[in-house]
PDB file of C-alpha atoms in Angstrom:
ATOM      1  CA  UNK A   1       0.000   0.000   0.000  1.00 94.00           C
ATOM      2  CA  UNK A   2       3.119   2.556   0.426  1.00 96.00           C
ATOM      3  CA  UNK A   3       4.805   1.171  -3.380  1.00 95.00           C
ATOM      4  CA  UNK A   4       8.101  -0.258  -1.579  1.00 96.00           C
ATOM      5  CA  UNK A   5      10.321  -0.778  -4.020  1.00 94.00           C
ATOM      6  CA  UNK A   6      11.413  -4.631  -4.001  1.00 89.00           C
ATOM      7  CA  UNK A   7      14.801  -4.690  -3.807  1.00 92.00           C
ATOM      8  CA  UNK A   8      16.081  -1.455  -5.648  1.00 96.00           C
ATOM      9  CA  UNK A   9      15.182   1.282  -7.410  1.00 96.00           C
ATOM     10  CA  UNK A  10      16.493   3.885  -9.784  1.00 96.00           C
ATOM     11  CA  UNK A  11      16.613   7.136  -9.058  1.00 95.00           C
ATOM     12  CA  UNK A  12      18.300   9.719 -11.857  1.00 92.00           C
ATOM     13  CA  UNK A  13      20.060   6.912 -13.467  1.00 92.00           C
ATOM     14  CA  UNK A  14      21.701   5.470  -9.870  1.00 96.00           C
ATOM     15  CA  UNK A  15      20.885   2.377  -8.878  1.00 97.00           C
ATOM     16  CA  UNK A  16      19.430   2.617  -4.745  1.00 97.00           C
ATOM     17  CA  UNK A  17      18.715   0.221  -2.237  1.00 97.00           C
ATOM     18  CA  UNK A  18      15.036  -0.235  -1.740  1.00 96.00           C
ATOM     19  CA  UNK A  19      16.089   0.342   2.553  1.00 97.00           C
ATOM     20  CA  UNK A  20      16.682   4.358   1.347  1.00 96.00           C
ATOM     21  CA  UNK A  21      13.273   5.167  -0.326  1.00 96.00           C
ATOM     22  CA  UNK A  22      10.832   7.459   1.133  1.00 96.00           C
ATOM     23  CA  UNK A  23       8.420   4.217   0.554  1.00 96.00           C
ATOM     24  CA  UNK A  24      10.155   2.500   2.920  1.00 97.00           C
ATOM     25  CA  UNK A  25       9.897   4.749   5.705  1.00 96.00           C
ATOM     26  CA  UNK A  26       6.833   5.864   5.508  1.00 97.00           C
ATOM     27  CA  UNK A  27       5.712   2.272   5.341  1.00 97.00           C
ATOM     28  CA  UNK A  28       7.323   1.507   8.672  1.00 98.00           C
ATOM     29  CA  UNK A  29       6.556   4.878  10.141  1.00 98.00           C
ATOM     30  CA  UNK A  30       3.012   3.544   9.731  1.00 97.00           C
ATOM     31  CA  UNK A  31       3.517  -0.212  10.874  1.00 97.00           C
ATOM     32  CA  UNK A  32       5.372   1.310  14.276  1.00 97.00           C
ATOM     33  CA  UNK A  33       2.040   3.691  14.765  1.00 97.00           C
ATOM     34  CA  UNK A  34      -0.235   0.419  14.312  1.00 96.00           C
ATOM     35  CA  UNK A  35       1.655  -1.352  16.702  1.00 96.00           C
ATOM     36  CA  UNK A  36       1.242   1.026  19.384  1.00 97.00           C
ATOM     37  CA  UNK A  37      -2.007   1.906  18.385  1.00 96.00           C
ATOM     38  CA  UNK A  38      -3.693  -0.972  20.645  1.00 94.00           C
ATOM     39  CA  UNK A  39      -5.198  -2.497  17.671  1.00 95.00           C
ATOM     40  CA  UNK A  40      -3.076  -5.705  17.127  1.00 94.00           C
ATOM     41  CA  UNK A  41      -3.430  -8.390  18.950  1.00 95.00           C
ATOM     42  CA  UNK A  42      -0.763  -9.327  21.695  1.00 95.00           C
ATOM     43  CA  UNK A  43       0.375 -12.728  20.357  1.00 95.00           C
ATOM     44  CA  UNK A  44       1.136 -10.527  17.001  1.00 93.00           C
ATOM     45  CA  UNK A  45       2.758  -8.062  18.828  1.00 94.00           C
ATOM     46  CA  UNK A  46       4.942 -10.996  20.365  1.00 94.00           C
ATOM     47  CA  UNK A  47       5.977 -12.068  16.710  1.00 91.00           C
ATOM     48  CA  UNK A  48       3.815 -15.347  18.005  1.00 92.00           C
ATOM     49  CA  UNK A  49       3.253 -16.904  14.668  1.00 89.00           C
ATOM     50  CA  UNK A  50       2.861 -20.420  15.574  1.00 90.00           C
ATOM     51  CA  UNK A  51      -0.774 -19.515  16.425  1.00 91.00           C
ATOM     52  CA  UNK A  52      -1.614 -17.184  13.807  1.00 92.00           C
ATOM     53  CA  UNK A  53      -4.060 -18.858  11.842  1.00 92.00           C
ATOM     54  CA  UNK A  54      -5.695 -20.442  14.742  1.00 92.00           C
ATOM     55  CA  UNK A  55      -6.324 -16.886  15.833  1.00 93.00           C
ATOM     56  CA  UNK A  56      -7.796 -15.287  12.685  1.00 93.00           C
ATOM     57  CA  UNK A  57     -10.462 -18.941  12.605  1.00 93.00           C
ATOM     58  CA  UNK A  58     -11.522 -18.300  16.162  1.00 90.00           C
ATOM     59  CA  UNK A  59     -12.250 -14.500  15.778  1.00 90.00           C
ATOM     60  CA  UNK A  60      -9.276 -12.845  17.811  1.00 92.00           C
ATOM     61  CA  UNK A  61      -7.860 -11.424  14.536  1.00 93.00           C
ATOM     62  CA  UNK A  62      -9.951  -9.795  12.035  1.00 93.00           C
ATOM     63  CA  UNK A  63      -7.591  -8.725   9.647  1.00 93.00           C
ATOM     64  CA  UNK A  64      -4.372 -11.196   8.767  1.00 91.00           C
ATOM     65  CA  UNK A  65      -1.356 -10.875   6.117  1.00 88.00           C
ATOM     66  CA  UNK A  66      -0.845 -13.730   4.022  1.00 87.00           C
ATOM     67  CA  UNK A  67      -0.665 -15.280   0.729  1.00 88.00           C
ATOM     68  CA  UNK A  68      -2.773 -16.155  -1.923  1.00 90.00           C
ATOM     69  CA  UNK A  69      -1.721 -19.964  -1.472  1.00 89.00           C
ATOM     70  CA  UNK A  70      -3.602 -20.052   1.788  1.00 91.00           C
ATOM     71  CA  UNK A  71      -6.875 -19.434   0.074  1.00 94.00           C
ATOM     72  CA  UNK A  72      -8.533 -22.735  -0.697  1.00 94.00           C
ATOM     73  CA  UNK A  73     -10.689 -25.816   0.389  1.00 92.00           C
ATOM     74  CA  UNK A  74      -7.779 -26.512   3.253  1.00 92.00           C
ATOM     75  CA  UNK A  75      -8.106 -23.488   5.061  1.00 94.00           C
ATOM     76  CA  UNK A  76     -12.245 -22.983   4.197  1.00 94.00           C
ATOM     77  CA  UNK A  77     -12.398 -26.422   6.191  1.00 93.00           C
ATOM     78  CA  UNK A  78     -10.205 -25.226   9.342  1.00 93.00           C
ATOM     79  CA  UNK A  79     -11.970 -22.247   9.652  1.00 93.00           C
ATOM     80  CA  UNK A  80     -15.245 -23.431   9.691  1.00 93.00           C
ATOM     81  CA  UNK A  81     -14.569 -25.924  11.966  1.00 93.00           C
ATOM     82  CA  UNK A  82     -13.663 -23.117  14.556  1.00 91.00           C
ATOM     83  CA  UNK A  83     -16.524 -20.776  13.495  1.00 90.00           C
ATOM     84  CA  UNK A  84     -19.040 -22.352  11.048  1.00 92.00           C
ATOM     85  CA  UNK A  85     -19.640 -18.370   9.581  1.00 91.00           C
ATOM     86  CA  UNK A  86     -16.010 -18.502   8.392  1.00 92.00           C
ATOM     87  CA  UNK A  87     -15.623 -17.026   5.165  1.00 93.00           C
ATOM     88  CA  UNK A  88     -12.104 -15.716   4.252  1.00 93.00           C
ATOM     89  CA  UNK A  89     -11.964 -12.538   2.027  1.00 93.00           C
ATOM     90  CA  UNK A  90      -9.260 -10.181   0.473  1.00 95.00           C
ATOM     91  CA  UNK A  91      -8.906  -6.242   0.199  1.00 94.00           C
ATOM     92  CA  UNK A  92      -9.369  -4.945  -2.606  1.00 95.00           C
ATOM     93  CA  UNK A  93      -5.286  -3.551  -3.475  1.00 96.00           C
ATOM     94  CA  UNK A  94      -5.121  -0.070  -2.827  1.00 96.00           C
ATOM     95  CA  UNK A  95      -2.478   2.627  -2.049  1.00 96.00           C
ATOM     96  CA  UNK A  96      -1.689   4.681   1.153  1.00 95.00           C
ATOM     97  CA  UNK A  97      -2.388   8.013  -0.583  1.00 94.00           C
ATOM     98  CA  UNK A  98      -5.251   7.259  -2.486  1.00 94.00           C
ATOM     99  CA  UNK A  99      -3.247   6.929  -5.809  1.00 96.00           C
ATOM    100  CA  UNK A 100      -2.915   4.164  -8.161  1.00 96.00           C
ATOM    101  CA  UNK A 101      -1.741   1.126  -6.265  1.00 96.00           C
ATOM    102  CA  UNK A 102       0.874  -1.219  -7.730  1.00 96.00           C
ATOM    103  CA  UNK A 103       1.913  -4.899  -7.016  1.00 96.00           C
ATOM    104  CA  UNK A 104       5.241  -5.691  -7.855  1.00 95.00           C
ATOM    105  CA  UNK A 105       5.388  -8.849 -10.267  1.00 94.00           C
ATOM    106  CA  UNK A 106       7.331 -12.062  -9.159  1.00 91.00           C
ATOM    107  CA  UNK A 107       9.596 -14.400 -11.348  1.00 89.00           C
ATOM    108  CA  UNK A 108       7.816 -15.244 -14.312  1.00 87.00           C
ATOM    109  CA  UNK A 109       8.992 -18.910 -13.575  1.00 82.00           C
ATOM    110  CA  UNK A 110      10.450 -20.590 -10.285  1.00 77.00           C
ATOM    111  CA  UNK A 111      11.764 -23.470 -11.553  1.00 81.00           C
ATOM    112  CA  UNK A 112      13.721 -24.360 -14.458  1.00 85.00           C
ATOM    113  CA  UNK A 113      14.285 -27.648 -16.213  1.00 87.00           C
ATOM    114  CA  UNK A 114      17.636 -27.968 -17.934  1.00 89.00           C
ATOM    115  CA  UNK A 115      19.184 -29.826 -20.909  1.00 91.00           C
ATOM    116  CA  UNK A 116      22.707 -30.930 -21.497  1.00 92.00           C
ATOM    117  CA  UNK A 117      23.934 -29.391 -24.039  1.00 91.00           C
ATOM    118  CA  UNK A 118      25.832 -32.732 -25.094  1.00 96.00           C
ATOM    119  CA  UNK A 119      22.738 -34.671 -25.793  1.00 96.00           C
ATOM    120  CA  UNK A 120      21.823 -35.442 -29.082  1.00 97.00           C
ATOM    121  CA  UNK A 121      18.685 -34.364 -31.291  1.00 96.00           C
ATOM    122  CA  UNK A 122      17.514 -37.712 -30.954  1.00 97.00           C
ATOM    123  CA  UNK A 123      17.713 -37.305 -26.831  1.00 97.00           C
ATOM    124  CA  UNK A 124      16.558 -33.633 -26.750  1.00 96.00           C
ATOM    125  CA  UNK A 125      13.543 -34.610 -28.632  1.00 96.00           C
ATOM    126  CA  UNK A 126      12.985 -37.450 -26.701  1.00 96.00           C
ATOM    127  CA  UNK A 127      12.905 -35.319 -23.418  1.00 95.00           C
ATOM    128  CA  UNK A 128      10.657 -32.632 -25.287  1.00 95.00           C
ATOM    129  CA  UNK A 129       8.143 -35.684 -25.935  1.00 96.00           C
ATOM    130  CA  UNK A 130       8.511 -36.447 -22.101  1.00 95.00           C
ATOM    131  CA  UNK A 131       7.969 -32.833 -21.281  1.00 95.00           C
ATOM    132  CA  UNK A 132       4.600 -32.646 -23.452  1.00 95.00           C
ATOM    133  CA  UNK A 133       3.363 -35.408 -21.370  1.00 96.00           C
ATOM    134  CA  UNK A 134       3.811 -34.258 -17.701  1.00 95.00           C
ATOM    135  CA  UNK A 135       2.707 -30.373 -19.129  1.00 95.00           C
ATOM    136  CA  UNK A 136      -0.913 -32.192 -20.148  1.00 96.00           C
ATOM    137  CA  UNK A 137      -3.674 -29.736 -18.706  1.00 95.00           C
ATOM    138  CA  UNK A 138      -5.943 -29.906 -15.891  1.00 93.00           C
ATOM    139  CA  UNK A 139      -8.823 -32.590 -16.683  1.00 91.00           C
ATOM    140  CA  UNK A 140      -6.868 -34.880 -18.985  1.00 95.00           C
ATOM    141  CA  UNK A 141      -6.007 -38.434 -18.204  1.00 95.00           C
ATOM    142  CA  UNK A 142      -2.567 -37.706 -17.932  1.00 95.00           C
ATOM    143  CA  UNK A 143      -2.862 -34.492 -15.251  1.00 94.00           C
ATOM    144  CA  UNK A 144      -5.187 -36.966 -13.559  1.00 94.00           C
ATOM    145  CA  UNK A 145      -2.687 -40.247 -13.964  1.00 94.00           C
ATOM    146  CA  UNK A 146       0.500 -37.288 -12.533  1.00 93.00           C
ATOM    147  CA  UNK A 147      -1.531 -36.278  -9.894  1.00 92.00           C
ATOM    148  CA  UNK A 148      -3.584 -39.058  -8.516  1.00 93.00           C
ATOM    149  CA  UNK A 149      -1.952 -42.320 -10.287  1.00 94.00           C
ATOM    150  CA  UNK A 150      -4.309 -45.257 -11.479  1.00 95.00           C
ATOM    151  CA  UNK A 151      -8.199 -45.291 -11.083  1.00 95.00           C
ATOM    152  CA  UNK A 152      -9.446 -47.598  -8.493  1.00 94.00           C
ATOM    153  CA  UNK A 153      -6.089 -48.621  -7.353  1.00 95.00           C
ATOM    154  CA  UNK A 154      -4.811 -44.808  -6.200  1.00 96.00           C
ATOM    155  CA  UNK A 155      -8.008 -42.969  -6.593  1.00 95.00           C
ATOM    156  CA  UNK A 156     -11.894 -43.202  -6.571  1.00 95.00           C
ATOM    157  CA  UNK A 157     -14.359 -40.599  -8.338  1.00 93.00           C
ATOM    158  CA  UNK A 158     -15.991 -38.645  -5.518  1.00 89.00           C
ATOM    159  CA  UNK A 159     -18.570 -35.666  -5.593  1.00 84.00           C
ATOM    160  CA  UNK A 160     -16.230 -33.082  -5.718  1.00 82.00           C
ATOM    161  CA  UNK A 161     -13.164 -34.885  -8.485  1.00 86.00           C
ATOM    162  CA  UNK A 162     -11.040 -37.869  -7.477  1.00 91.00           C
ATOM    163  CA  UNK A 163     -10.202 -38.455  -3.972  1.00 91.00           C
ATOM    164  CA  UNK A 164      -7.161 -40.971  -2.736  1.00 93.00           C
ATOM    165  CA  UNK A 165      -6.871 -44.474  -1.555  1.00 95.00           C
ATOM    166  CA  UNK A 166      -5.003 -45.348   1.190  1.00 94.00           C
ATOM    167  CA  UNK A 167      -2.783 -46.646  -1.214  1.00 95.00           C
ATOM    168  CA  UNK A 168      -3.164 -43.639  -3.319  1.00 93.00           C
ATOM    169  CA  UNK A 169      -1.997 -41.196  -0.233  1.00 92.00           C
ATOM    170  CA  UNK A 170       1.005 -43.407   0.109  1.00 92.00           C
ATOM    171  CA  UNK A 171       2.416 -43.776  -3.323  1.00 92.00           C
ATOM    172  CA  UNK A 172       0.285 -40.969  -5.669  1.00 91.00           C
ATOM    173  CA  UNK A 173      -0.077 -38.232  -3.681  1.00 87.00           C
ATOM    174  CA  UNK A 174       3.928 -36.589  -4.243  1.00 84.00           C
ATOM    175  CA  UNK A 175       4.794 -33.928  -6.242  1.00 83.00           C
ATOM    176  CA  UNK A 176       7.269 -35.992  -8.185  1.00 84.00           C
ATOM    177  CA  UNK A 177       6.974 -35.299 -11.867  1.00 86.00           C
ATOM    178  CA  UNK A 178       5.603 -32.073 -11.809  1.00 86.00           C
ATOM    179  CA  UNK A 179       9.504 -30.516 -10.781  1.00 87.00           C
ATOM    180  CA  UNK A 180      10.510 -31.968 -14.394  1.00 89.00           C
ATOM    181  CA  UNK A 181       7.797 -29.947 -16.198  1.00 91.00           C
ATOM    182  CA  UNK A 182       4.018 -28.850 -15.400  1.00 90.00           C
ATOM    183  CA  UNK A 183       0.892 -27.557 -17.397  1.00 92.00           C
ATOM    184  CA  UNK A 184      -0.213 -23.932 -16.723  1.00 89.00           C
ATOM    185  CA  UNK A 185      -1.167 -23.307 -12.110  1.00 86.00           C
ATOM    186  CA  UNK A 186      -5.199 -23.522 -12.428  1.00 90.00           C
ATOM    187  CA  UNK A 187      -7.595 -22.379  -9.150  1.00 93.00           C
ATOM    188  CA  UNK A 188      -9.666 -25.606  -8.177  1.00 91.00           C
ATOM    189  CA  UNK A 189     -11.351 -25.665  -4.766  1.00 92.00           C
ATOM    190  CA  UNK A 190     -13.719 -28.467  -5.459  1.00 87.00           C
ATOM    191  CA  UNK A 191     -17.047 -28.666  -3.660  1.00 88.00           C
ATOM    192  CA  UNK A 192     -16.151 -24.595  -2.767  1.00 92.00           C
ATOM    193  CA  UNK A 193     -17.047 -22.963  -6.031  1.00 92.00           C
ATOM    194  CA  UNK A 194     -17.301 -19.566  -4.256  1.00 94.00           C
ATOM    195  CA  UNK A 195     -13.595 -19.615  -2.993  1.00 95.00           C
ATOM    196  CA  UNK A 196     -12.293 -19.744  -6.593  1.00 95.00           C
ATOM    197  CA  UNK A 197     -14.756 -17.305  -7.947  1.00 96.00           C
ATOM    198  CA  UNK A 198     -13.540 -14.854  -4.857  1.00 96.00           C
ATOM    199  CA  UNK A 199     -10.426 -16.118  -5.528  1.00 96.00           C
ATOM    200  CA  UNK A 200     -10.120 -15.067  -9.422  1.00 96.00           C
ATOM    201  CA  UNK A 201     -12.199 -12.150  -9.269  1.00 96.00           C
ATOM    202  CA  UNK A 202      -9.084 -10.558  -6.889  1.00 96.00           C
ATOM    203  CA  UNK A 203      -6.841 -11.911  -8.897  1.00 95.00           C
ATOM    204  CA  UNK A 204      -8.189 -10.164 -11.812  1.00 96.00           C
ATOM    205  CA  UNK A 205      -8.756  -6.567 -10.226  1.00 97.00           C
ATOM    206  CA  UNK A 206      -5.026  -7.071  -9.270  1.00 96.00           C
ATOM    207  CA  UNK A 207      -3.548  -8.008 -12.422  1.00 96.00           C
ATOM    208  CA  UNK A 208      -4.336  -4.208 -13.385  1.00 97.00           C
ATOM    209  CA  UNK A 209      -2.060  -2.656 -11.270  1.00 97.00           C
ATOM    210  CA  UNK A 210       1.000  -5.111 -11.945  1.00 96.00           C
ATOM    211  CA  UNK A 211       4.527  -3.850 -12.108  1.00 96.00           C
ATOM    212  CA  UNK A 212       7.728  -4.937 -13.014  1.00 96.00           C
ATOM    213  CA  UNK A 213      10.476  -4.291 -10.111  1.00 96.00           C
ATOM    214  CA  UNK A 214      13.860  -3.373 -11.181  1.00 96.00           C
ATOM    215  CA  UNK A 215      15.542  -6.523 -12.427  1.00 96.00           C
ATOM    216  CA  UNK A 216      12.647  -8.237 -12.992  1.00 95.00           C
ATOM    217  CA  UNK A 217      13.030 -11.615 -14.440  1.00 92.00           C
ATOM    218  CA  UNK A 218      16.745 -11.478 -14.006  1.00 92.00           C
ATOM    219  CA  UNK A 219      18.655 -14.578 -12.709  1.00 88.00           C
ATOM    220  CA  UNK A 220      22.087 -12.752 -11.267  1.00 92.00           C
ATOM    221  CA  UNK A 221      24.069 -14.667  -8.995  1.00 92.00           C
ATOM    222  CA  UNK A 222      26.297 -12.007  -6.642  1.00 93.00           C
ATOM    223  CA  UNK A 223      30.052 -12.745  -5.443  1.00 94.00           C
ATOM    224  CA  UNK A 224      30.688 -15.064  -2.725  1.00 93.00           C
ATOM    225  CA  UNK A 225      31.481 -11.657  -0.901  1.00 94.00           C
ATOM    226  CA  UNK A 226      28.570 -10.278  -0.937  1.00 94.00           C
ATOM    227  CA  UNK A 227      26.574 -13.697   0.614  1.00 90.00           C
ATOM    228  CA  UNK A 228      25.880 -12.272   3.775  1.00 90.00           C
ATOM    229  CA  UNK A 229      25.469  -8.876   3.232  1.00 94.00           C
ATOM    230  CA  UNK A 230      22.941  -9.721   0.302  1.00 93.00           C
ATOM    231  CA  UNK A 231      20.732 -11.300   2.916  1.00 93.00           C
ATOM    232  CA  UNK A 232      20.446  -7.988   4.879  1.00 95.00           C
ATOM    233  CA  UNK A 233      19.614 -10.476   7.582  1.00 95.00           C
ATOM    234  CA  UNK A 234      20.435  -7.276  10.056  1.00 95.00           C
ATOM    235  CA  UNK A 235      17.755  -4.986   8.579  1.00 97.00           C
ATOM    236  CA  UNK A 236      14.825  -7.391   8.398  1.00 96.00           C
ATOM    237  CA  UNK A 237      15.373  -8.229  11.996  1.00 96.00           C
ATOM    238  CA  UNK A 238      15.184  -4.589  12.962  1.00 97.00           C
ATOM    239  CA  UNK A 239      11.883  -4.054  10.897  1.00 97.00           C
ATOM    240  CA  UNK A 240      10.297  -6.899  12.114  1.00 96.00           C
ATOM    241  CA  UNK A 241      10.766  -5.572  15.381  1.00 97.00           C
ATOM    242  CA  UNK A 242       9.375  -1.774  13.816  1.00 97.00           C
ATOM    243  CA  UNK A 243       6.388  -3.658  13.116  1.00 96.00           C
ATOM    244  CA  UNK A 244       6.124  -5.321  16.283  1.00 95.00           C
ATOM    245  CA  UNK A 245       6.638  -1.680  17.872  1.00 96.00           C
ATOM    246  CA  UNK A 246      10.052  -2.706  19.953  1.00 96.00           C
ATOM    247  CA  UNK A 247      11.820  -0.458  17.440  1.00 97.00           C
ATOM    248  CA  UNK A 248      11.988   2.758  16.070  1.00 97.00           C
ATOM    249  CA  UNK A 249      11.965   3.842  12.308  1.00 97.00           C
ATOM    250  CA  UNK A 250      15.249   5.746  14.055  1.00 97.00           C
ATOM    251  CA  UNK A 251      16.711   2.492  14.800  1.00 97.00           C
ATOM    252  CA  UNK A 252      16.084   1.405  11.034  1.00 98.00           C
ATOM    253  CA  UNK A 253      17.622   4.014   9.638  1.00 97.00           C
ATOM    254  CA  UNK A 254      21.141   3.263  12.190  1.00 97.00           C
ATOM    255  CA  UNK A 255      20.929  -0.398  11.161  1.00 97.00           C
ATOM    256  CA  UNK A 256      20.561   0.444   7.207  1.00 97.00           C
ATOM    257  CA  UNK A 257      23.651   2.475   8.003  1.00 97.00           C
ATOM    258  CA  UNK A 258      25.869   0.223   9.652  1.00 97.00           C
ATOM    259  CA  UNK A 259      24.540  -2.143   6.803  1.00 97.00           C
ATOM    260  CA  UNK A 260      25.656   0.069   4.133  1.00 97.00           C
ATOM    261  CA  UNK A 261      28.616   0.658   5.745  1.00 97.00           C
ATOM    262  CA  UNK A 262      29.499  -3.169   6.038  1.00 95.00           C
ATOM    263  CA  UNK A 263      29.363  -3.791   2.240  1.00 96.00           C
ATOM    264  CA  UNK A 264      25.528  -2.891   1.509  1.00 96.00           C
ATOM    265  CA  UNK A 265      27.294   0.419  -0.393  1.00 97.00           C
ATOM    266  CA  UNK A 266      29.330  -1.821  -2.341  1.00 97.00           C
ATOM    267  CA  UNK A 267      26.223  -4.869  -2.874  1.00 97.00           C
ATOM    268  CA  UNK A 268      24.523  -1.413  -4.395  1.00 97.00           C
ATOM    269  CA  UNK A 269      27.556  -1.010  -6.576  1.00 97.00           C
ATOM    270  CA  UNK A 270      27.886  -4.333  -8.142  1.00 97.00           C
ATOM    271  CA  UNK A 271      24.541  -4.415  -9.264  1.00 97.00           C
ATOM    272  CA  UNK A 272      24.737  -0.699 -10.851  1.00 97.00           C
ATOM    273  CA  UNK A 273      27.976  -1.493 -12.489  1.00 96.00           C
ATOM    274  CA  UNK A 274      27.542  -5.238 -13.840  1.00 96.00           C
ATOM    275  CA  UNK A 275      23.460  -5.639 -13.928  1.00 96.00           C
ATOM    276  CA  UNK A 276      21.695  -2.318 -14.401  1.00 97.00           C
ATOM    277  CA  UNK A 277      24.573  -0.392 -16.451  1.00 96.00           C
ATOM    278  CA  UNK A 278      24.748  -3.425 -18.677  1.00 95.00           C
ATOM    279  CA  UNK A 279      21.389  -4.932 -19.142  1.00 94.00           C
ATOM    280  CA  UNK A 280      19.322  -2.107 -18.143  1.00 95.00           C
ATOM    281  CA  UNK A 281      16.157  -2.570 -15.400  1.00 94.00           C
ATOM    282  CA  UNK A 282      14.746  -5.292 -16.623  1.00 89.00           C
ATOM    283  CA  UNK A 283      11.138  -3.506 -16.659  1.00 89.00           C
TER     284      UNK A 283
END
């Protein structure tokens, strides 16, 4: 809701750490006032997430961060079970100042399937064949044979699509084949038609306001050198605690120093002189 960059930015031409934007601070500046505002719960406050979700099913929470993976049959059935009026729902994106909001765009792909470059035509197209066979959409015999194995051996048809054996849970029910190649991700809450309709229709208002971030889509792999300072493991800590109100946005702003300081000035450089001078953004 405050447009944080993710990761960097450019400002005039010069690459900067997404830790010195205005975004940033004002995001935090906000998150500290929340947390002392006597609106979040406690346990949150604590950094208590081991009983996060069990808070937001009984009631205690009314509003929860999270991802879209944790909106489907799974969770529809845990929540009801603590409150049968359960019904999970998503805001609408929006912006702090009432502008145009953005959502920054992930990797267009998170797992890649290589070839050796030795292998012959003969092998390459053999693998492609292979590949055409595991990518087979949702609904055909072979998505249903990859995800469930054999009929009436793994699986049995049920009101709401196939549902496992014992044997099935046992030997059919790992993601095996689908890290060699995979059809298109599809939304299928069986039996909870509403949660995919909810589920798409955000999807689709937030599609609108996607944006590339700077080096979007890039696979760079930094100097050993730079391993820990890349992680920033310093500065997360210290806005975790922001958020949790322990903190100051003053106290960020010392640790991004000290970070900077320690190599986050030169991380900064790397990227501006081998990445972004080079290849451009990437947007």
């Amino acid at each position: 809701m405050f447009k944080v960059p993710s990761g960097f930015y450019v400002e005039g031409g010069k690459l900067r750490s997404g830790y010195d934007s205005p975004q940033t601070q004002a995001a935090l500046e906000f998150a500290y006032k929340l947390a002392k505002s006597g609106y979040m719960h406690p346990d949150a406050l604590a950094n208590d997430t081991s009983s996060a979700t069990q808070r937001f099913y009984s009631g205690k929470e009314l509003v929860q961060p999270g991802g879209t993976g944790g909106w489907n049959v799974m969770d529809a059935q845990a929540g009801t079970a603590a409150d049968a009026a359960y019904v999970r729902g998503a805001f609408k994106l929006f912006s702090a100042d009432g502008s145009t909001p953005v959502i920054w765009l992930g990797p267009a792909t998170s797992q890649i399937s290589y070839l050796n470059k030795s292998l012959s035509q003969k092998q390459i197209e053999e693998c492609l064949r292979l590949a055409d066979f595991l990518a087979a959409p949702f609904g055909t015999y072979e998505y249903t044979l990859l995800n469930y194995g054999v009929e009436g051996e793994h699986w049995k048809r049920g009101d709401n699509g196939p549902e496992y054996t014992e044997k099935g849970r046992k030997e059919a029910s790992q993601v095996t084949y689908q890290f060699l190649c995979a059809p298109e991700s599809i939304v299928s809450n069986p039996g909870h038609n509403a949660i995919t309709e909810a589920y798409c229709a955000w999807s689709a208002d937030a599609a609108k306001y996607a944006a590339k971030p700077v080096f979007w889509n890039m696979n760079v792999t930094v100097p050993s050198r730079f391993a820990s300072v890349s992680t920033a493991q310093q500065v997360n800590d210290i806005i975790t605690q922001v958020t949790c109100g322990t903190k100051t946005v003053a106290d960020f702003k010392e640790t991004v120093k000290t970070w900077k300081a320690a190599g986050g000035d030169q991380l900064v450089a790397w990227y501006q002189t081998n990445v972004l001078d080079k290849y451009g953004t990437g947007q």
